[in-house]
Coordinates of C-alpha atoms and ligand atoms in Angstrom, one line a residue:
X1 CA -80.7 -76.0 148.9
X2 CA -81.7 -77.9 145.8
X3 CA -83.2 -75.0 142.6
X4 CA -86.1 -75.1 140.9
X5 CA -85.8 -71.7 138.9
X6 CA -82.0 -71.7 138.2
X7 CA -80.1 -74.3 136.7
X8 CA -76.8 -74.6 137.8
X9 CA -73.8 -76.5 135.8
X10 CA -70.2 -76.6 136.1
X11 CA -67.5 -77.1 133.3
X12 CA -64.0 -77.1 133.4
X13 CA -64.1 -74.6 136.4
X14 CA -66.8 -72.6 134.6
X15 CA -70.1 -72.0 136.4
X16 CA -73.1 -71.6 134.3
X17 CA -76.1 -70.2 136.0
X18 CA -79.5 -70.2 134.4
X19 CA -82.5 -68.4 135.3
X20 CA -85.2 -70.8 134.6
X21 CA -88.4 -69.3 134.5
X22 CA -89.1 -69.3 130.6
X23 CA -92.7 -68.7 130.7
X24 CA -92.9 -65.3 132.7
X25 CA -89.5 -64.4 130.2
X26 CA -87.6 -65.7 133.1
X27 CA -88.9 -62.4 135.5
X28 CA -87.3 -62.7 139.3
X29 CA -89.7 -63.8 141.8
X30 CA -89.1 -64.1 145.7
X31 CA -87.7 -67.6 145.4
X32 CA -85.5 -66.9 142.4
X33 CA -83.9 -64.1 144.1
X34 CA -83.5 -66.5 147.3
X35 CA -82.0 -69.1 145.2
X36 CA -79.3 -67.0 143.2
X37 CA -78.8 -65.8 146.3
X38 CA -77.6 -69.5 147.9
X39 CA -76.3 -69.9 144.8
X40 CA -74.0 -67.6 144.5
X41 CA -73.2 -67.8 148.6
X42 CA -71.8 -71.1 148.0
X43 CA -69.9 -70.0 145.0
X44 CA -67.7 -67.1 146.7
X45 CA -67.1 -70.0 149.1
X46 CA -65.7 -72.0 146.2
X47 CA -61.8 -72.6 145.4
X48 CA -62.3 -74.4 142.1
X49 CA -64.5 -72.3 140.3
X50 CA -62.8 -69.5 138.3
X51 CA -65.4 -68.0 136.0
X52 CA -69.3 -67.2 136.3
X53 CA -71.5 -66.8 133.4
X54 CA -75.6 -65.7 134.2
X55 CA -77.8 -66.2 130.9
X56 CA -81.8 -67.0 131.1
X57 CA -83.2 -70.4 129.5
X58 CA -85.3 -70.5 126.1
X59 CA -84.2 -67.6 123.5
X60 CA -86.4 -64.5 123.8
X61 CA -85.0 -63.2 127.5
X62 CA -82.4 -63.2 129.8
X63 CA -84.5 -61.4 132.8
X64 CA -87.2 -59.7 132.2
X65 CA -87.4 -57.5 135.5
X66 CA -88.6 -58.3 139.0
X67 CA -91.6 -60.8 138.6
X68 CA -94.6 -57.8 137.9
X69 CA -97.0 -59.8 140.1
X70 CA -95.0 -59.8 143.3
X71 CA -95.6 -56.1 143.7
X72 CA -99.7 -56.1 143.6
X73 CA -101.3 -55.2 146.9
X74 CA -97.7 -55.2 148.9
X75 CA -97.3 -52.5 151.8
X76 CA -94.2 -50.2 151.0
X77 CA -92.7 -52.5 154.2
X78 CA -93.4 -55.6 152.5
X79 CA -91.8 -54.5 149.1
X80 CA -88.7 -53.0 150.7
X81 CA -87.6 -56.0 152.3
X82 CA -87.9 -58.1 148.8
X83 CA -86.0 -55.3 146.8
X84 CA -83.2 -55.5 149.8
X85 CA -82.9 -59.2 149.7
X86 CA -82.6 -58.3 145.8
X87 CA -79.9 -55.3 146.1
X88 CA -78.0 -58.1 148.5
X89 CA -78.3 -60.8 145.9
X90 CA -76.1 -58.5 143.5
X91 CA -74.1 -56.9 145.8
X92 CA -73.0 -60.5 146.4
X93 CA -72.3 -61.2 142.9
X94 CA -70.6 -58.2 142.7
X95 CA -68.3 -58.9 145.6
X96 CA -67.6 -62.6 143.6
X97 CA -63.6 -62.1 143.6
X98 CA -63.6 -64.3 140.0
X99 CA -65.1 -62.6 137.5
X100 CA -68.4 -63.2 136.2
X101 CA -70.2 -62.9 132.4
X102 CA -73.9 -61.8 131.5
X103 CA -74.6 -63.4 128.3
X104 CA -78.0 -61.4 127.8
X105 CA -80.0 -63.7 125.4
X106 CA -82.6 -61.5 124.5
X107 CA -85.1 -58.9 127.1
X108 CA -82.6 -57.6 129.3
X109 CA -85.0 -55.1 131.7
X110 CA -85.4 -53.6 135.0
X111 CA -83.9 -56.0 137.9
X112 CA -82.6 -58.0 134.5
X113 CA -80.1 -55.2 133.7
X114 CA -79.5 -54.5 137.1
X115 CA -78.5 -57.5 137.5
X116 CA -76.2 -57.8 134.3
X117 CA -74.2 -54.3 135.3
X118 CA -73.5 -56.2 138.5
X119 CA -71.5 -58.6 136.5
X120 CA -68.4 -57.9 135.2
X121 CA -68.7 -57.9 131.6
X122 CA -71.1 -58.3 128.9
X123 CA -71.9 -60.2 126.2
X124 CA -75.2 -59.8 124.4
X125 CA -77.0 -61.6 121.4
X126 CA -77.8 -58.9 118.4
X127 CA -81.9 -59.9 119.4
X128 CA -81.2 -58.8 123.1
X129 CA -83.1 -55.8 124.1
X130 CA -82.4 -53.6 127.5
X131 CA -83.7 -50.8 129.3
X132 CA -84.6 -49.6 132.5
X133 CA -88.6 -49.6 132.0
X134 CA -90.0 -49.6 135.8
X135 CA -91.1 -45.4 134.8
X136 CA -93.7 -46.8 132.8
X137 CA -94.9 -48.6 136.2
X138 CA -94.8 -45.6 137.7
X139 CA -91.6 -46.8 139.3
X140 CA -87.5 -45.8 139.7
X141 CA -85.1 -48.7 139.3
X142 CA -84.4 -50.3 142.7
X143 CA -81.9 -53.1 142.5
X144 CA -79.2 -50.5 141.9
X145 CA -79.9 -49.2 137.9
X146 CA -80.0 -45.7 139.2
X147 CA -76.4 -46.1 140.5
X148 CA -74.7 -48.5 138.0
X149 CA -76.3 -47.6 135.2
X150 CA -75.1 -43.9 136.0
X151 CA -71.6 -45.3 136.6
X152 CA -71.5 -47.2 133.5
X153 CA -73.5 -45.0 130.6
X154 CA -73.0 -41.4 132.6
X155 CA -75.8 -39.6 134.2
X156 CA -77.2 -37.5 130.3
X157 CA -77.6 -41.5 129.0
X158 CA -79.1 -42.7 132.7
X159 CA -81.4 -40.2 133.0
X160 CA -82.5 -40.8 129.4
X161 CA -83.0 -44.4 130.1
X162 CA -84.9 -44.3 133.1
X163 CA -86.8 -41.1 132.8
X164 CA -88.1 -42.7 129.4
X165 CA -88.3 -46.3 129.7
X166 CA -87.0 -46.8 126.2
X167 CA -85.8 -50.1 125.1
X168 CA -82.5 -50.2 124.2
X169 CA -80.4 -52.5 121.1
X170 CA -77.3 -54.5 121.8
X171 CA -75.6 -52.2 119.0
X172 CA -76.9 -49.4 120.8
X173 CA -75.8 -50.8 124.6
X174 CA -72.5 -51.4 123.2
X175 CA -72.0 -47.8 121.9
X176 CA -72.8 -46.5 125.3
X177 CA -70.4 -48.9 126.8
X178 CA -73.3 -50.7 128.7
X179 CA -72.1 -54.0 126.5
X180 CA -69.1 -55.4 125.6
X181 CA -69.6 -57.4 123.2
X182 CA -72.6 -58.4 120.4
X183 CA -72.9 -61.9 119.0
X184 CA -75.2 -63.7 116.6
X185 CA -78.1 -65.5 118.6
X186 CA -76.4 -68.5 116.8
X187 CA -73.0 -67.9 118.2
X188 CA -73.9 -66.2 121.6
X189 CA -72.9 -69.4 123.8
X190 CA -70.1 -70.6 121.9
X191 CA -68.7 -66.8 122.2
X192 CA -69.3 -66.6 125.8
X193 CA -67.5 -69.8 126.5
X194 CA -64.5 -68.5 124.7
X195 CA -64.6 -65.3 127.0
X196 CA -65.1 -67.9 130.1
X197 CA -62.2 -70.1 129.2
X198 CA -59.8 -67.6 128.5
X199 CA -60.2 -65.9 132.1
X200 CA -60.9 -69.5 133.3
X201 CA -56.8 -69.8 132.0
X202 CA -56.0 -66.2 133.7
X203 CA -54.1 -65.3 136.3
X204 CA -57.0 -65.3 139.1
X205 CA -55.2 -63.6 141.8
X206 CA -54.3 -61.0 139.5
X207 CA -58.0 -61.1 138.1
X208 CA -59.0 -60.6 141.7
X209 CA -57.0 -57.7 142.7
X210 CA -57.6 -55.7 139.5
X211 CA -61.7 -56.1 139.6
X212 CA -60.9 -55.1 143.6
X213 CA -59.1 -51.9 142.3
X214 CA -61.8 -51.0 139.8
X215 CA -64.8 -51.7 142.0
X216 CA -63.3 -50.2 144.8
X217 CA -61.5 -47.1 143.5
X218 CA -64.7 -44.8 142.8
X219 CA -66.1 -45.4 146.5
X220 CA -63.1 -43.5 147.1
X221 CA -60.6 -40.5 146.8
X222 CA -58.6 -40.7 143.2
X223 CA -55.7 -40.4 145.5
X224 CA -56.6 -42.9 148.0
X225 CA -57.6 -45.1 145.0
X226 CA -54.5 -44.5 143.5
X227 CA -52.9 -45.6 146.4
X228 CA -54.8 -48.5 147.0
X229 CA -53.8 -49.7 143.1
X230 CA -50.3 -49.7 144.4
X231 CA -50.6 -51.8 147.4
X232 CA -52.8 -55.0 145.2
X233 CA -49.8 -54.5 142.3
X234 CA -47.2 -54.8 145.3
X235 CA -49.6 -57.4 146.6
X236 CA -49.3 -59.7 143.2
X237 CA -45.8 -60.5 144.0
X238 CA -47.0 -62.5 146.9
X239 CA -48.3 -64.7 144.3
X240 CA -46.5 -67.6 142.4
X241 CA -48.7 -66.1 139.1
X242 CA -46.2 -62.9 138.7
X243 CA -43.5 -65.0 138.8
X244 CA -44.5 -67.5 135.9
X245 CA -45.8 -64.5 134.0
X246 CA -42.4 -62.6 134.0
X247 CA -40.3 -65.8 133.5
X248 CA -42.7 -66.7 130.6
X249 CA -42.1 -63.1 128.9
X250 CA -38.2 -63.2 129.7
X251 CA -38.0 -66.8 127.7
X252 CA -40.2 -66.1 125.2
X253 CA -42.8 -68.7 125.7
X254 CA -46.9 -68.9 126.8
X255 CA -47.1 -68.8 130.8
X256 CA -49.1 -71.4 132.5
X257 CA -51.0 -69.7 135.2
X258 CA -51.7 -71.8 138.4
Ligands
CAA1 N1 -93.0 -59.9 135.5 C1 -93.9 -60.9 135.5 N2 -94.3 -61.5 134.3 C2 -93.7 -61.1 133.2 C3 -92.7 -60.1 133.2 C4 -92.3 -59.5 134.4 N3 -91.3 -58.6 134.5 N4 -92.3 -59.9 131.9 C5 -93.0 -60.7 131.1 N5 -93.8 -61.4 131.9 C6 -94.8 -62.4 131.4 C7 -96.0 -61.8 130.8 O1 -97.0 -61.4 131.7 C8 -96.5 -63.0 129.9 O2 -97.2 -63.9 130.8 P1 -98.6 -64.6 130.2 O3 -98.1 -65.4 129.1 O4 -99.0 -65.4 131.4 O5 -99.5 -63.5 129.8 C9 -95.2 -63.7 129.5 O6 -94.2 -63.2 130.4 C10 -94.8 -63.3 128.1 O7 -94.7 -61.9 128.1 P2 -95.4 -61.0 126.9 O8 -96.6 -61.7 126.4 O9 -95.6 -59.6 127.5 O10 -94.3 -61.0 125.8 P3 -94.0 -59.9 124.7 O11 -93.0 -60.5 123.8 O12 -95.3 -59.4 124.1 O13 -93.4 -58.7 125.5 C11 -91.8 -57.7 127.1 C12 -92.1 -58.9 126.2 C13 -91.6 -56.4 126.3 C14 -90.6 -58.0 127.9 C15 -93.0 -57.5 128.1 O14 -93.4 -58.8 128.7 C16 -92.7 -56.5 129.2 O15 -92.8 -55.3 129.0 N6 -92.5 -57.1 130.4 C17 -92.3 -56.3 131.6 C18 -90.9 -55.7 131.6 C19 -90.7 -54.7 132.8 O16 -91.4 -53.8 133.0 N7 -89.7 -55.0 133.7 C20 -89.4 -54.3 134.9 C21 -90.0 -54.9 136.1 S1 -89.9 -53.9 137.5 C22 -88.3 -54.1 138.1 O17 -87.5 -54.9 137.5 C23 -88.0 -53.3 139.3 C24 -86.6 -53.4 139.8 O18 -85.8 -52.5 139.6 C25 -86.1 -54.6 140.5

Protein backbone atom coordinates (compact mmCIF):
# COMPACT_ATOMS: atom_id res chain seq x y z
CA UNK A 1 0.00 0.00 0.00
CA UNK A 2 1.84 3.19 -0.97
CA UNK A 3 0.71 6.56 1.92
CA UNK A 4 -0.42 9.67 1.12
CA UNK A 5 -1.32 11.03 4.77
CA UNK A 6 1.64 9.41 6.69
CA UNK A 7 5.13 9.62 5.96
CA UNK A 8 7.06 6.78 6.80
CA UNK A 9 11.03 6.72 7.32
CA UNK A 10 13.42 4.40 8.66
CA UNK A 11 16.88 5.15 10.49
CA UNK A 12 19.15 3.01 11.98
CA UNK A 13 16.28 0.58 12.98
CA UNK A 14 14.08 3.50 14.07
CA UNK A 15 10.75 3.99 12.40
CA UNK A 16 9.44 7.39 12.20
CA UNK A 17 5.82 7.71 11.39
CA UNK A 18 4.26 11.02 10.38
CA UNK A 19 0.78 11.97 10.21
CA UNK A 20 0.65 14.17 7.24
CA UNK A 21 -2.34 16.08 7.09
CA UNK A 22 -1.05 19.65 8.15
CA UNK A 23 -3.88 21.57 6.94
CA UNK A 24 -6.85 19.98 9.03
CA UNK A 25 -3.92 20.05 12.18
CA UNK A 26 -3.26 16.60 10.89
CA UNK A 27 -7.11 15.30 12.17
CA UNK A 28 -7.57 11.28 11.39
CA UNK A 29 -9.72 10.68 8.52
CA UNK A 30 -10.94 7.16 7.15
CA UNK A 31 -7.84 6.71 4.98
CA UNK A 32 -5.38 7.82 7.56
CA UNK A 33 -6.71 5.47 10.02
CA UNK A 34 -6.55 2.66 7.09
CA UNK A 35 -3.08 3.54 6.42
CA UNK A 36 -1.53 3.62 10.03
CA UNK A 37 -3.25 0.74 10.12
CA UNK A 38 -1.13 -1.14 7.04
CA UNK A 39 1.43 0.63 8.47
CA UNK A 40 1.84 -0.58 11.46
CA UNK A 41 0.62 -4.32 10.17
CA UNK A 42 3.65 -4.55 8.35
CA UNK A 43 5.78 -3.20 11.13
CA UNK A 44 4.86 -5.96 13.92
CA UNK A 45 5.72 -8.24 11.00
CA UNK A 46 9.21 -6.52 10.95
CA UNK A 47 12.55 -8.21 12.49
CA UNK A 48 14.78 -5.17 11.98
CA UNK A 49 12.93 -2.44 13.36
CA UNK A 50 13.34 -1.89 17.11
CA UNK A 51 11.87 1.42 17.97
CA UNK A 52 8.55 3.41 16.72
CA UNK A 53 8.19 7.08 17.11
CA UNK A 54 4.46 8.72 15.94
CA UNK A 55 4.75 12.67 15.63
CA UNK A 56 2.46 14.91 13.15
CA UNK A 57 4.12 17.13 10.31
CA UNK A 58 4.33 21.13 10.43
CA UNK A 59 4.59 22.54 14.29
CA UNK A 60 1.17 23.43 15.66
CA UNK A 61 -0.29 19.51 16.09
CA UNK A 62 0.43 16.23 16.42
CA UNK A 63 -3.38 14.92 15.96
CA UNK A 64 -5.96 16.93 16.36
CA UNK A 65 -8.86 14.26 16.88
CA UNK A 66 -10.85 12.12 14.41
CA UNK A 67 -11.30 14.23 11.24
CA UNK A 68 -14.70 16.48 12.50
CA UNK A 69 -16.23 16.12 9.05
CA UNK A 70 -16.34 12.41 8.82
CA UNK A 71 -19.07 12.29 11.44
CA UNK A 72 -21.75 14.74 9.66
CA UNK A 73 -24.89 12.97 8.58
CA UNK A 74 -23.36 9.26 9.43
CA UNK A 75 -25.95 6.62 10.79
CA UNK A 76 -24.81 5.35 14.38
CA UNK A 77 -23.98 2.00 12.02
CA UNK A 78 -21.89 3.84 9.82
CA UNK A 79 -19.91 5.65 12.61
CA UNK A 80 -19.38 2.48 14.64
CA UNK A 81 -17.63 0.72 12.12
CA UNK A 82 -15.03 3.73 11.52
CA UNK A 83 -14.39 4.22 15.33
CA UNK A 84 -13.80 0.11 15.43
CA UNK A 85 -11.42 0.12 12.57
CA UNK A 86 -9.86 3.12 14.76
CA UNK A 87 -9.94 1.17 18.37
CA UNK A 88 -8.14 -1.70 16.06
CA UNK A 89 -5.57 0.63 14.66
CA UNK A 90 -4.37 1.23 18.33
CA UNK A 91 -4.93 -1.84 19.70
CA UNK A 92 -2.38 -2.85 17.05
CA UNK A 93 0.06 -0.45 18.06
CA UNK A 94 -0.37 -1.29 21.28
CA UNK A 95 0.18 -4.99 20.78
CA UNK A 96 3.75 -3.64 18.72
CA UNK A 97 6.19 -6.00 20.95
CA UNK A 98 9.07 -3.01 20.43
CA UNK A 99 8.26 -0.15 22.00
CA UNK A 100 6.99 2.86 20.51
CA UNK A 101 7.33 6.95 21.22
CA UNK A 102 4.63 9.85 20.79
CA UNK A 103 6.54 12.88 20.40
CA UNK A 104 3.29 15.20 20.64
CA UNK A 105 4.40 18.41 18.67
CA UNK A 106 1.76 20.53 19.58
CA UNK A 107 -2.61 19.85 19.74
CA UNK A 108 -2.69 16.50 21.15
CA UNK A 109 -6.88 15.89 21.27
CA UNK A 110 -9.52 13.37 21.15
CA UNK A 111 -8.42 10.25 18.90
CA UNK A 112 -4.86 12.27 18.97
CA UNK A 113 -4.38 11.43 22.69
CA UNK A 114 -5.96 8.33 22.36
CA UNK A 115 -3.73 7.50 20.21
CA UNK A 116 -0.54 8.73 22.09
CA UNK A 117 -1.60 6.61 25.50
CA UNK A 118 -1.50 3.73 23.14
CA UNK A 119 2.12 4.23 22.77
CA UNK A 120 4.44 3.50 25.20
CA UNK A 121 5.90 6.62 26.32
CA UNK A 122 5.74 10.23 25.85
CA UNK A 123 7.52 12.93 24.92
CA UNK A 124 5.91 16.33 24.38
CA UNK A 125 7.06 19.80 23.16
CA UNK A 126 6.36 22.67 26.09
CA UNK A 127 3.71 24.25 23.10
CA UNK A 128 1.81 20.81 22.96
CA UNK A 129 -1.60 20.97 24.19
CA UNK A 130 -3.98 17.76 25.17
CA UNK A 131 -7.25 16.97 26.23
CA UNK A 132 -10.05 14.84 25.71
CA UNK A 133 -12.54 17.60 24.04
CA UNK A 134 -15.31 15.24 22.13
CA UNK A 135 -17.94 16.55 25.40
CA UNK A 136 -18.04 19.78 23.78
CA UNK A 137 -19.34 17.80 20.54
CA UNK A 138 -21.66 16.39 22.53
CA UNK A 139 -19.62 13.25 22.45
CA UNK A 140 -17.57 10.51 25.01
CA UNK A 141 -14.07 9.61 23.84
CA UNK A 142 -14.27 6.50 21.64
CA UNK A 143 -10.87 5.19 20.51
CA UNK A 144 -10.26 4.13 24.07
CA UNK A 145 -9.62 7.68 26.27
CA UNK A 146 -12.29 6.54 28.65
CA UNK A 147 -10.20 3.51 29.39
CA UNK A 148 -6.56 4.60 29.13
CA UNK A 149 -6.79 7.74 30.12
CA UNK A 150 -8.53 6.29 33.44
CA UNK A 151 -5.57 3.80 33.58
CA UNK A 152 -3.03 6.36 33.18
CA UNK A 153 -4.29 9.75 35.14
CA UNK A 154 -6.94 7.83 37.63
CA UNK A 155 -10.59 8.09 37.26
CA UNK A 156 -10.88 11.97 39.70
CA UNK A 157 -8.29 13.42 36.71
CA UNK A 158 -10.35 11.25 33.72
CA UNK A 159 -13.46 12.30 34.66
CA UNK A 160 -12.18 15.86 34.96
CA UNK A 161 -10.84 15.68 31.55
CA UNK A 162 -13.55 14.35 29.67
CA UNK A 163 -16.53 15.59 31.59
CA UNK A 164 -15.02 19.16 30.87
CA UNK A 165 -13.18 19.14 27.66
CA UNK A 166 -10.34 21.27 29.12
CA UNK A 167 -7.17 21.55 27.31
CA UNK A 168 -4.45 20.42 29.08
CA UNK A 169 -0.32 21.78 29.15
CA UNK A 170 2.58 19.45 28.67
CA UNK A 171 3.74 20.66 32.33
CA UNK A 172 0.38 19.89 33.42
CA UNK A 173 0.22 16.22 31.41
CA UNK A 174 3.43 15.50 32.94
CA UNK A 175 2.39 16.14 36.58
CA UNK A 176 -0.46 13.71 36.04
CA UNK A 177 1.78 11.28 34.68
CA UNK A 178 0.00 11.41 31.26
CA UNK A 179 3.70 12.56 29.83
CA UNK A 180 6.95 11.60 30.34
CA UNK A 181 8.90 13.97 29.34
CA UNK A 182 8.70 17.96 28.06
CA UNK A 183 11.15 19.41 25.64
CA UNK A 184 11.68 22.77 23.96
CA UNK A 185 9.84 22.88 20.42
CA UNK A 186 13.53 23.39 19.35
CA UNK A 187 14.85 20.33 20.95
CA UNK A 188 11.68 18.06 20.72
CA UNK A 189 13.21 15.80 17.71
CA UNK A 190 16.64 15.75 18.73
CA UNK A 191 15.24 14.51 22.33
CA UNK A 192 13.10 11.94 20.96
CA UNK A 193 15.80 10.40 18.89
CA UNK A 194 17.96 10.12 21.96
CA UNK A 195 14.97 8.17 23.73
CA UNK A 196 14.67 6.05 20.30
CA UNK A 197 18.29 5.15 20.09
CA UNK A 198 18.90 4.27 23.52
CA UNK A 199 15.92 1.53 23.43
CA UNK A 200 16.97 1.02 19.73
CA UNK A 201 20.50 -0.26 21.79
CA UNK A 202 18.25 -2.25 24.47
CA UNK A 203 17.81 -5.46 25.19
CA UNK A 204 14.56 -6.06 22.85
CA UNK A 205 13.57 -9.37 24.11
CA UNK A 206 13.78 -8.05 27.44
CA UNK A 207 11.99 -4.78 26.27
CA UNK A 208 9.33 -7.17 24.91
CA UNK A 209 8.61 -9.19 27.83
CA UNK A 210 8.47 -6.31 30.37
CA UNK A 211 5.90 -4.07 28.15
CA UNK A 212 3.98 -7.79 27.91
CA UNK A 213 4.00 -7.79 31.83
CA UNK A 214 2.82 -4.28 32.16
CA UNK A 215 0.15 -4.33 29.56
CA UNK A 216 -0.95 -7.54 30.51
CA UNK A 217 -0.90 -7.58 34.25
CA UNK A 218 -4.09 -5.24 34.91
CA UNK A 219 -6.36 -7.38 32.53
CA UNK A 220 -5.70 -9.66 35.28
CA UNK A 221 -5.56 -10.97 38.99
CA UNK A 222 -2.39 -9.21 40.97
CA UNK A 223 -1.72 -12.81 41.65
CA UNK A 224 -2.06 -14.16 38.35
CA UNK A 225 -0.09 -11.14 37.18
CA UNK A 226 2.41 -11.76 39.55
CA UNK A 227 2.75 -14.99 38.31
CA UNK A 228 2.88 -14.25 34.91
CA UNK A 229 6.07 -11.63 35.73
CA UNK A 230 7.80 -14.70 36.85
CA UNK A 231 7.33 -16.95 33.94
CA UNK A 232 8.68 -13.75 31.10
CA UNK A 233 11.78 -13.12 33.89
CA UNK A 234 12.32 -17.13 33.74
CA UNK A 235 11.67 -16.72 30.05
CA UNK A 236 14.65 -14.04 29.52
CA UNK A 237 17.14 -16.67 30.17
CA UNK A 238 16.19 -18.29 26.90
CA UNK A 239 17.78 -15.36 25.47
CA UNK A 240 21.51 -14.70 24.53
CA UNK A 241 20.70 -10.82 26.01
CA UNK A 242 20.78 -12.08 29.83
CA UNK A 243 23.71 -13.63 29.33
CA UNK A 244 25.75 -10.65 27.81
CA UNK A 245 24.09 -8.36 30.32
CA UNK A 246 25.32 -10.43 33.45
CA UNK A 247 28.81 -11.16 31.94
CA UNK A 248 29.05 -7.43 31.13
CA UNK A 249 28.16 -6.49 34.94
CA UNK A 250 30.48 -9.40 36.34
CA UNK A 251 33.66 -7.73 34.21
CA UNK A 252 32.85 -4.43 34.70
CA UNK A 253 32.35 -3.26 31.21
CA UNK A 254 29.20 -1.77 28.82
CA UNK A 255 27.10 -4.90 27.35
CA UNK A 256 26.44 -5.05 23.73
CA UNK A 257 22.95 -6.18 23.34
CA UNK A 258 22.21 -8.36 20.20
N1 LIG B 1 -11.27 17.53 12.37
C1 LIG B 1 -11.33 18.19 11.18
N2 LIG B 1 -10.73 19.37 10.94
C2 LIG B 1 -10.02 19.91 11.96
C3 LIG B 1 -9.92 19.31 13.23
C4 LIG B 1 -10.58 18.05 13.40
N3 LIG B 1 -10.49 17.35 14.58
N4 LIG B 1 -9.19 20.10 14.02
C5 LIG B 1 -8.83 21.16 13.29
N5 LIG B 1 -9.34 21.07 12.04
C6 LIG B 1 -9.20 22.01 10.93
C7 LIG B 1 -10.06 23.25 11.13
O1 LIG B 1 -11.40 23.00 10.72
C8 LIG B 1 -9.36 24.24 10.25
O2 LIG B 1 -9.71 24.00 8.90
P1 LIG B 1 -9.98 25.26 7.89
O3 LIG B 1 -8.64 25.97 7.83
O4 LIG B 1 -10.37 24.57 6.63
O5 LIG B 1 -11.04 26.08 8.53
C9 LIG B 1 -7.88 23.86 10.40
O6 LIG B 1 -7.88 22.51 10.90
C10 LIG B 1 -7.15 24.73 11.41
O7 LIG B 1 -7.88 24.69 12.62
P2 LIG B 1 -8.36 26.01 13.41
O8 LIG B 1 -8.54 27.14 12.47
O9 LIG B 1 -9.54 25.64 14.25
O10 LIG B 1 -7.07 26.26 14.30
P3 LIG B 1 -7.03 26.96 15.74
O11 LIG B 1 -5.58 27.15 16.04
O12 LIG B 1 -7.91 28.14 15.79
O13 LIG B 1 -7.65 25.86 16.75
C11 LIG B 1 -7.90 23.64 17.70
C12 LIG B 1 -6.99 24.62 16.92
C13 LIG B 1 -8.12 24.14 19.13
C14 LIG B 1 -7.20 22.31 17.72
C15 LIG B 1 -9.27 23.55 16.97
O14 LIG B 1 -9.04 23.32 15.58
C16 LIG B 1 -10.14 22.45 17.48
O15 LIG B 1 -10.77 22.61 18.51
N6 LIG B 1 -10.21 21.33 16.75
C17 LIG B 1 -11.09 20.22 17.08
C18 LIG B 1 -10.49 19.36 18.19
C19 LIG B 1 -11.46 18.28 18.59
O16 LIG B 1 -12.58 18.50 18.96
N7 LIG B 1 -10.97 17.01 18.52
C20 LIG B 1 -11.76 15.84 18.87
C21 LIG B 1 -12.40 15.25 17.64
S1 LIG B 1 -13.56 13.97 18.00
C22 LIG B 1 -12.61 12.60 18.34
O17 LIG B 1 -11.40 12.63 18.27
C23 LIG B 1 -13.40 11.38 18.72
C24 LIG B 1 -12.60 10.20 19.12
O18 LIG B 1 -12.50 9.89 20.26
C25 LIG B 1 -11.97 9.36 18.12
Amino acid sequence: MSYSNIIVTTENRITTIKINREKSLNALNEKTIDELYDCIESISKSEDIKVVVITGVGNKSFIAGADITMFEGKSPASIRTIILKLQDTLNKLEDLTIPVIASINGFCLGGGLELAMACDLRIASEKAIVGQPEIKLGLIPGAGGTQRLTRLVGAGRAKEMIFFGNNVDAESAKSYGLINWVASPEELEEETLKIASRLAKGPSFALNMAKEAINRGPEISLLDAIRMEAELFALCFSHEDVKEGVDAFLNKRKPNFS
